Amino acid sequence: VFNLIIPLSYLYVFPEKWQMIKVLTSLMVLFILTDIFRHKIGWIQSLFKSFFNSMLRSHEMDGKLTGATWVMI
């Protein structure tokens, strides 16, 4: 369901293609940086674990990118 947010926002929220490209690029960078920093910065790691630890797969806990980051890429 949440994967439909991107195409629907492209149709109804951002009428210009360049606006959607800017938003998606910004979100992609944010997701990648969050995924990298969740292993390197302690307070981000504890915050991430408190919110998302129960949803992570074993390979995501071991340092691989999360599924949400792959969706944004």
XYZ file of C-alpha atoms in Angstrom:
73
model
C 0.000 0.000 0.000
C 2.749 2.453 0.952
C 4.558 1.833 -2.334
C 1.580 3.441 -4.075
C 2.330 6.773 -2.398
C 5.118 7.545 -4.865
C 3.183 7.019 -8.119
C 0.018 8.612 -6.735
C 1.908 11.673 -5.536
C 3.472 11.900 -8.987
C 0.010 12.031 -10.499
C -1.813 14.240 -8.009
C 0.605 16.169 -5.779
C 3.545 17.133 -7.992
C 2.309 18.073 -11.455
C 5.794 18.865 -12.749
C 8.235 16.034 -13.345
C 11.255 17.981 -12.055
C 9.531 18.576 -8.702
C 9.004 14.863 -8.187
C 12.587 14.128 -9.205
C 13.842 16.588 -6.578
C 11.655 15.056 -3.878
C 12.612 11.469 -4.743
C 16.311 12.321 -4.951
C 16.181 14.019 -1.554
C 14.358 11.064 -0.016
C 16.781 8.600 -1.583
C 19.790 10.441 -0.142
C 18.076 10.673 3.260
C 17.302 6.934 3.306
C 20.833 5.963 2.245
C 22.451 8.248 4.829
C 20.144 6.959 7.553
C 21.014 3.395 6.609
C 24.739 4.153 6.741
C 24.608 6.202 9.935
C 22.491 3.648 11.820
C 25.646 1.518 12.081
C 28.161 4.289 12.702
C 26.529 6.801 15.071
C 25.410 5.524 18.454
C 22.386 7.715 19.100
C 21.000 7.064 15.607
C 21.556 3.348 16.117
C 19.640 3.320 19.413
C 16.835 5.463 17.967
C 16.591 3.227 14.905
C 16.564 0.073 17.028
C 13.885 1.403 19.357
C 11.543 2.120 16.439
C 12.373 -0.498 13.809
C 14.258 -3.403 15.423
C 11.223 -5.695 15.488
C 10.681 -5.169 11.743
C 14.259 -5.735 10.546
C 15.370 -8.955 8.918
C 18.554 -10.654 10.064
C 20.633 -9.472 7.083
C 19.418 -5.891 7.647
C 20.588 -6.086 11.268
C 23.974 -7.338 10.072
C 24.638 -4.208 8.043
C 22.864 -4.633 4.728
C 20.538 -1.971 3.368
C 16.939 -2.133 4.526
C 14.074 -2.892 2.179
C 12.814 0.683 2.512
C 16.134 1.995 1.230
C 15.988 -0.366 -1.750
C 12.489 0.903 -2.570
C 13.817 4.478 -2.626
C 16.811 3.545 -4.777
